[in-house]
Structures are given as structure tokens and as C-alpha cells.
């Protein structure tokens, strides 16, 4: 932890979700975190999906490293499973660290039960996140589509919830379900959790369905006549994203001057502005956190 111990950062923990699969959760998490890292913010992505989408997105071999599974099991300290650029077989953007995932996450509940009768599986992210606070500007939790333990764990440990959607009925249904879960989590488990906003991605502006569904999300999450929780920046549908994923890189590495890359830069700024505009919450988080010096 040497490089991070000098500065105590006001860490914002952002869970990214939508109950439905294949709606852009992982893609947006990886690109937004890289955009923030490019702005000089120190970012960590914790991959909570047994399919290891974020891990693979960065070209990290999924069988080689311990990661979120061992951390949630309490077998490894979070700082011991962080991957950084320069680690063997790892090539990450500057300022971007990853706690990888692997298939073992599938058996997390049984593994926890074997360790102790008293450990609540949903609570196993809380301790590691507490230890990581103060070391990063942003920690992103990339949640899986159909695995309750890591997802509920993320709702319980995060400060913010970022919803991801594509303009299709299926993804929008998932948004409505996730919104219900955010309210439920706020009421029963994590009163600090707040909706950060909704990212709409994969938009083909030539189709009228994309336009209609984007408007629907705008209205569904309207705060007042002018403001909506939907971010103004829309991420277009573009082959540069799957192409970069295929080679285990972000578009900041493959096509840094592309207009979609610029849209992620704009989105990252919008996200940071929204967080900074909520100073009261930041203060609450600050007071509620235990600062751990590396
Ligand atoms: N803006 C975009 N333009 C084109 N394709 C995209 C875009 N965003 C994501 N995709 C593609 O859509 C697919 C699903 O995206 P992604 O893996 O990010 O979704 P997910 O919600 O994390 O899925 P899962 O629930 O399976 O983890 C991927 O093949 C990805 O490359
Ligand atoms: Mg994913």
C-alpha cells in the first residue's frame, strides 16, 4: 500500500447494477473508471461476478489470481488481492487497480458457511470496503446479474448506486426492479445509499425505439421538470467497445481519440460533478468512515 499511504482520500464507493444481464454494467464500469483514472483519480474496480467480466475486460487471466472471493471469505486482506499495472501478466491503465473475480464466487455462500455459522454472507464486503476507504478516490463494485450474495453485499457496502441500461424493454424492466431494491436497501440495510444516476448506453440514435426508451428513462427518473437522474451524456452503440474487450483493453488504450471515448470522458465529469454537488452526503460518509492509513 506504500504508494497510497501518503494521501488520505475521501473515497466514494459506487455499486453498478441492473438485475438484468448483458445491459452494459461491466462495460460502463470499466470505461467510466478508466476515464476517472485518466483525470488523475485513483480508482479501484472490485469484480463481484463469477463470470469475471471486468477482470477479462482488462485482459487479466481469470485463473491466476486470488481476488474478491478470498477477500469476501475473509481469507485474504483486500490490499493483498489488488492488481496494479506492472504485476506479472497484468497491463492496466495508470491509476486503475482491480480486485479480480473467478468462478469460485459461485460457491461463496457454501464456502462462508463452512468457515463459520455466524458470518452473514451479505455483510462480507462491508469490512473490506472499510479497510480500503481513504486509499482511493473511487471504488467501483461491478455486480453480477443473477447472484444475490455479491449483489446484496454491494447494496449494503456502497455509498452510491449507478444504474446501467441499454435502450431495450428488458434492460428498463431491470432498472425498475433495481430502483425498488435501492429503496429497500435504504430502508432496511444501508440508509447512506443514494442513487447516483442512470447511464444509458448502446444507443443507436437512428432508431426511434432508442429515442423513445431514452425519453422514458428520462421521465421515469425525473427529479423535477428539468432534472433527471438519467445522465445527460449518452453512450452510443459502437463496435469499438466489444472490439476493445476482445483484446482485453479499454477504449482509452485502443482508440483514445474516438468520439465514444470522449463521451466516457464527459460522463465521468458529469458523475464527479454530481458527487461533488452532494457535499452533505460526502460529509456524512467522511464522518461515518474509519480512515485506515496504509
Ligand atoms: N455502448 C455499447 N455499444 C456496443 N456494444 C456494447 C456497448 N456497451 C456494451 N456493449 C456490449 O454489450 C454486451 C453486454 O455488455 P456488458 O458485459 O457490459 O453487460 P453486463 O450488464 O455487465 O452483462 P452481465 O450481466 O452478463 O455481466 C457486451 O458484449 C458488450 O461488448
Ligand atoms: Mg457484467
Coordinates of C-alpha atoms and ligand atoms in Angstrom, one line a residue:
X1 CA 0.0 0.0 0.0
X2 CA 3.1 2.3 0.0
X3 CA 2.1 4.4 -2.9
X4 CA -1.3 5.2 -1.4
X5 CA -0.5 5.6 2.2
X6 CA 0.7 9.2 1.9
X7 CA -2.7 10.7 1.0
X8 CA -6.0 10.1 2.8
X9 CA -8.6 10.3 0.1
X10 CA -12.4 10.8 0.5
X11 CA -13.4 7.6 -1.1
X12 CA -16.7 7.3 -3.0
X13 CA -17.9 3.7 -3.3
X14 CA -20.1 3.2 -6.3
X15 CA -22.1 0.0 -7.0
X16 CA -23.0 -0.5 -10.6
X17 CA -26.1 -2.6 -11.3
X18 CA -29.2 -3.7 -13.0
X19 CA -30.8 -7.1 -12.3
X20 CA -30.8 -8.0 -16.0
X21 CA -27.8 -9.5 -17.8
X22 CA -26.0 -8.0 -20.7
X23 CA -27.1 -4.4 -20.3
X24 CA -23.7 -2.7 -20.1
X25 CA -22.9 -2.9 -16.4
X26 CA -19.4 -4.1 -16.8
X27 CA -18.5 -2.1 -20.0
X28 CA -19.6 1.1 -18.4
X29 CA -17.9 0.4 -15.1
X30 CA -14.6 -0.3 -16.8
X31 CA -14.7 2.7 -19.1
X32 CA -16.0 5.2 -16.6
X33 CA -13.4 4.1 -14.0
X34 CA -10.7 4.4 -16.7
X35 CA -11.9 7.9 -17.6
X36 CA -11.7 9.0 -14.0
X37 CA -8.3 7.4 -13.7
X38 CA -7.2 9.5 -16.8
X39 CA -8.4 12.6 -14.9
X40 CA -5.9 11.6 -12.2
X41 CA -8.3 10.0 -9.8
X42 CA -7.1 6.8 -8.1
X43 CA -9.7 4.1 -8.9
X44 CA -10.3 0.5 -7.9
X45 CA -12.8 -1.9 -9.5
X46 CA -13.9 -4.9 -7.5
X47 CA -15.2 -7.6 -9.8
X48 CA -18.1 -9.4 -8.0
X49 CA -19.2 -11.5 -10.9
X50 CA -18.3 -15.2 -11.1
X51 CA -18.2 -14.7 -14.9
X52 CA -15.3 -12.2 -14.3
X53 CA -16.4 -9.7 -16.9
X54 CA -14.4 -6.8 -15.5
X55 CA -11.4 -9.0 -14.9
X56 CA -11.4 -10.2 -18.5
X57 CA -12.2 -6.7 -19.8
X58 CA -8.7 -5.7 -18.6
X59 CA -7.1 -8.8 -20.1
X60 CA -6.4 -10.3 -16.7
X61 CA -6.1 -14.1 -16.7
X62 CA -9.1 -15.3 -14.6
X63 CA -7.5 -18.4 -13.1
X64 CA -4.2 -16.9 -12.0
X65 CA -5.0 -14.6 -9.1
X66 CA -6.8 -14.6 -5.8
X67 CA -9.4 -11.8 -5.6
X68 CA -12.9 -10.9 -4.4
X69 CA -13.8 -14.5 -3.5
X70 CA -10.9 -14.9 -1.0
X71 CA -11.5 -11.3 0.2
X72 CA -15.2 -11.9 1.0
X73 CA -14.4 -15.2 2.6
X74 CA -12.0 -13.4 4.9
X75 CA -9.0 -15.5 3.8
X76 CA -7.1 -12.5 2.3
X77 CA -6.8 -8.9 3.2
X78 CA -8.1 -6.6 0.5
X79 CA -4.8 -4.9 -0.1
X80 CA -3.2 -8.4 -0.8
X81 CA -5.5 -9.2 -3.7
X82 CA -5.3 -5.8 -5.5
X83 CA -3.8 -6.0 -9.0
X84 CA -1.9 -3.0 -10.3
X85 CA -0.1 -2.2 -13.5
X86 CA 3.3 -3.9 -13.5
X87 CA 2.1 -7.0 -11.7
X88 CA 3.1 -10.1 -13.6
X89 CA 0.7 -10.7 -16.6
X90 CA -1.2 -7.5 -15.9
X91 CA -1.4 -4.4 -18.0
X92 CA -3.8 -1.9 -16.5
X93 CA -4.3 1.8 -17.3
X94 CA -2.5 4.2 -14.9
X95 CA -4.3 4.9 -11.7
X96 CA -6.6 2.0 -12.2
X97 CA -6.5 -1.1 -9.9
X98 CA -8.6 -4.2 -10.0
X99 CA -9.6 -6.9 -7.5
X100 CA -10.4 -9.7 -9.9
X101 CA -13.1 -12.4 -9.8
X102 CA -13.2 -16.0 -10.6
X103 CA -15.6 -18.9 -11.0
X104 CA -15.2 -19.8 -7.3
X105 CA -17.6 -16.9 -6.4
X106 CA -20.4 -19.3 -7.4
X107 CA -19.8 -21.3 -4.2
X108 CA -19.4 -18.2 -2.0
X109 CA -22.3 -19.0 0.3
X110 CA -21.3 -22.6 0.9
X111 CA -17.7 -21.6 1.5
X112 CA -18.7 -18.9 4.0
X113 CA -21.0 -21.4 5.8
X114 CA -18.1 -23.9 6.1
X115 CA -15.9 -21.2 7.8
X116 CA -18.5 -20.0 10.3
X117 CA -22.1 -20.3 11.2
X118 CA -22.1 -16.7 12.3
X119 CA -20.8 -14.8 9.3
X120 CA -23.7 -13.3 7.3
X121 CA -22.7 -13.7 3.6
X122 CA -24.3 -10.4 2.6
X123 CA -22.1 -8.5 5.0
X124 CA -18.8 -9.8 3.8
X125 CA -18.0 -6.7 1.7
X126 CA -18.5 -4.2 4.5
X127 CA -15.3 -5.0 6.3
X128 CA -13.0 -5.0 3.2
X129 CA -14.6 -1.7 1.9
X130 CA -14.0 -0.1 5.3
X131 CA -10.3 -1.0 5.1
X132 CA -10.0 0.3 1.6
X133 CA -11.6 3.7 2.4
X134 CA -9.1 6.5 2.4
X135 CA -6.9 4.9 -0.2
X136 CA -8.9 5.5 -3.4
X137 CA -10.9 8.3 -4.8
X138 CA -13.4 5.9 -6.3
X139 CA -14.2 2.2 -5.7
X140 CA -16.5 0.6 -8.3
X141 CA -18.4 -2.6 -7.5
X142 CA -19.3 -4.4 -10.7
X143 CA -22.3 -6.6 -9.7
X144 CA -23.4 -9.8 -11.4
X145 CA -26.8 -10.3 -13.0
X146 CA -28.2 -13.3 -11.1
X147 CA -26.2 -13.8 -7.9
X148 CA -27.9 -12.4 -4.8
X149 CA -25.0 -12.6 -2.3
X150 CA -22.4 -10.3 -4.0
X151 CA -25.2 -8.0 -5.3
X152 CA -26.9 -7.5 -1.9
X153 CA -23.4 -7.2 -0.4
X154 CA -22.8 -4.3 -2.8
X155 CA -26.1 -2.6 -1.9
X156 CA -25.1 -2.8 1.7
X157 CA -21.5 -1.6 1.4
X158 CA -21.8 1.2 -1.2
X159 CA -22.4 4.9 -0.9
X160 CA -23.9 5.3 -4.4
X161 CA -25.7 3.2 -6.8
X162 CA -25.2 3.7 -10.5
X163 CA -27.8 2.1 -12.8
X164 CA -26.8 0.9 -16.2
X165 CA -29.2 0.3 -19.1
X166 CA -29.5 -0.1 -22.8
X167 CA -32.5 1.1 -24.6
X168 CA -34.4 -2.1 -24.7
X169 CA -37.5 -3.2 -22.7
X170 CA -35.6 -5.9 -20.8
X171 CA -32.9 -3.5 -19.5
X172 CA -35.6 -1.0 -18.5
X173 CA -37.5 -3.6 -16.5
X174 CA -34.3 -4.3 -14.7
X175 CA -34.0 -0.6 -13.9
X176 CA -37.4 -0.5 -12.3
X177 CA -36.5 -3.6 -10.2
X178 CA -33.2 -2.2 -9.1
X179 CA -34.8 1.1 -8.1
X180 CA -37.2 -0.9 -5.8
X181 CA -34.1 -2.7 -4.4
X182 CA -32.3 0.6 -3.7
X183 CA -35.3 1.9 -1.8
X184 CA -35.5 -1.4 0.1
X185 CA -31.8 -1.3 0.9
X186 CA -32.0 2.3 2.1
X187 CA -34.9 1.4 4.4
X188 CA -33.6 -1.8 5.8
X189 CA -29.9 -2.1 5.4
X190 CA -27.9 1.0 4.2
X191 CA -29.5 4.4 4.8
X192 CA -26.5 6.1 3.3
X193 CA -27.0 4.5 -0.1
X194 CA -28.1 7.0 -2.8
X195 CA -28.9 6.8 -6.4
X196 CA -26.1 8.4 -8.3
X197 CA -27.8 8.2 -11.7
X198 CA -28.7 6.2 -14.7
X199 CA -26.3 5.6 -17.6
X200 CA -28.0 4.8 -20.9
X201 CA -25.6 3.2 -23.3
X202 CA -25.6 1.3 -26.6
X203 CA -27.9 3.9 -28.1
X204 CA -28.3 3.9 -31.9
X205 CA -29.7 7.4 -32.3
X206 CA -31.1 6.5 -35.8
X207 CA -33.8 4.2 -34.3
X208 CA -37.0 5.7 -32.9
X209 CA -37.2 2.9 -30.3
X210 CA -33.9 4.1 -28.8
X211 CA -35.1 7.7 -28.7
X212 CA -38.5 6.7 -27.1
X213 CA -36.9 4.4 -24.5
X214 CA -34.2 7.0 -23.6
X215 CA -37.1 9.6 -23.1
X216 CA -38.9 7.0 -21.0
X217 CA -35.9 6.6 -18.7
X218 CA -35.5 10.4 -18.5
X219 CA -39.1 10.7 -17.3
X220 CA -39.0 7.6 -15.0
X221 CA -36.1 9.1 -13.1
X222 CA -37.3 12.8 -13.3
X223 CA -36.4 14.8 -10.2
X224 CA -38.3 17.8 -11.5
X225 CA -39.3 19.4 -14.9
X226 CA -35.7 20.0 -15.9
X227 CA -33.6 17.5 -13.9
X228 CA -33.5 13.7 -14.2
X229 CA -31.3 11.1 -12.5
X230 CA -30.5 9.9 -16.1
X231 CA -27.1 11.4 -17.1
X232 CA -27.2 13.8 -19.9
X233 CA -24.3 12.1 -21.6
X234 CA -25.5 9.2 -23.6
X235 CA -23.1 6.4 -24.7
X236 CA -23.7 5.5 -28.3
X237 CA -23.8 2.0 -29.7
X238 CA -20.4 1.3 -31.1
X239 CA -18.3 -1.7 -32.2
X240 CA -15.2 -0.1 -30.6
X241 CA -16.4 -1.3 -27.2
X242 CA -16.7 -5.1 -27.9
X243 CA -13.6 -4.9 -30.1
X244 CA -11.5 -3.5 -27.2
X245 CA -13.0 -6.0 -24.8
X246 CA -11.9 -8.8 -27.1
X247 CA -8.3 -7.8 -26.8
X248 CA -8.6 -7.2 -23.0
X249 CA -8.2 -3.4 -23.2
X250 CA -10.3 -0.3 -22.6
X251 CA -11.1 2.1 -25.5
X252 CA -8.8 4.6 -23.7
X253 CA -6.0 2.3 -24.8
X254 CA -7.3 1.2 -28.2
X255 CA -9.0 4.3 -29.6
X256 CA -8.1 7.2 -27.3
X257 CA -9.3 9.9 -29.8
X258 CA -12.6 8.3 -30.7
X259 CA -15.8 10.2 -30.1
X260 CA -17.2 7.3 -27.9
X261 CA -14.0 7.6 -25.7
X262 CA -14.8 11.4 -25.4
X263 CA -18.4 10.5 -24.4
X264 CA -17.0 8.5 -21.5
X265 CA -14.8 11.4 -20.5
X266 CA -17.9 13.7 -20.5
X267 CA -19.8 11.1 -18.5
X268 CA -17.0 10.8 -15.9
X269 CA -17.0 14.5 -15.4
X270 CA -20.8 14.5 -15.1
X271 CA -20.6 11.8 -12.5
X272 CA -17.9 13.6 -10.5
X273 CA -19.9 16.9 -10.6
X274 CA -22.9 15.1 -9.3
X275 CA -21.0 13.7 -6.4
X276 CA -19.3 17.0 -5.6
X277 CA -22.8 18.7 -5.6
X278 CA -23.8 16.5 -2.7
X279 CA -21.4 17.8 0.0
X280 CA -23.7 16.9 2.8
X281 CA -23.6 13.3 1.8
X282 CA -19.8 13.4 1.4
X283 CA -19.6 14.8 4.9
X284 CA -21.8 12.0 6.3
X285 CA -19.6 9.5 4.6
X286 CA -16.5 11.1 5.9
X287 CA -17.7 11.1 9.5
X288 CA -19.0 7.6 9.2
X289 CA -15.8 6.1 7.9
X290 CA -12.9 4.7 9.6
X291 CA -9.8 6.0 7.9
X292 CA -7.2 3.3 7.5
X293 CA -3.7 4.5 7.0
X294 CA -1.7 2.1 4.9
Ligands
LIG1 N1 -22.1 1.1 -26.0 C1 -22.0 -0.1 -26.5 N2 -22.0 -0.3 -27.8 C2 -22.0 -1.6 -28.3 N3 -21.9 -2.7 -27.6 C3 -21.9 -2.5 -26.2 C4 -21.9 -1.3 -25.6 N4 -21.9 -1.4 -24.2 C5 -21.8 -2.8 -24.0 N5 -21.8 -3.4 -25.2 C6 -21.7 -4.9 -25.4 O1 -22.9 -5.5 -24.8 C7 -22.6 -6.7 -24.2 C8 -23.0 -6.7 -22.8 O2 -22.3 -5.7 -22.1 P1 -21.7 -5.9 -20.6 O3 -21.0 -7.2 -20.5 O4 -21.1 -4.7 -20.2 O5 -23.1 -6.1 -19.8 P2 -23.4 -6.6 -18.3 O6 -24.6 -5.9 -17.9 O7 -22.2 -6.4 -17.5 O8 -23.6 -8.1 -18.6 P3 -23.6 -9.3 -17.4 O9 -24.9 -9.1 -16.7 O10 -23.6 -10.6 -18.2 O11 -22.4 -9.1 -16.5 C9 -21.1 -6.9 -24.4 O12 -20.8 -7.7 -25.5 C10 -20.6 -5.5 -24.7 O13 -19.4 -5.5 -25.5
LIG2 MG1 -21.1 -7.7 -16.3

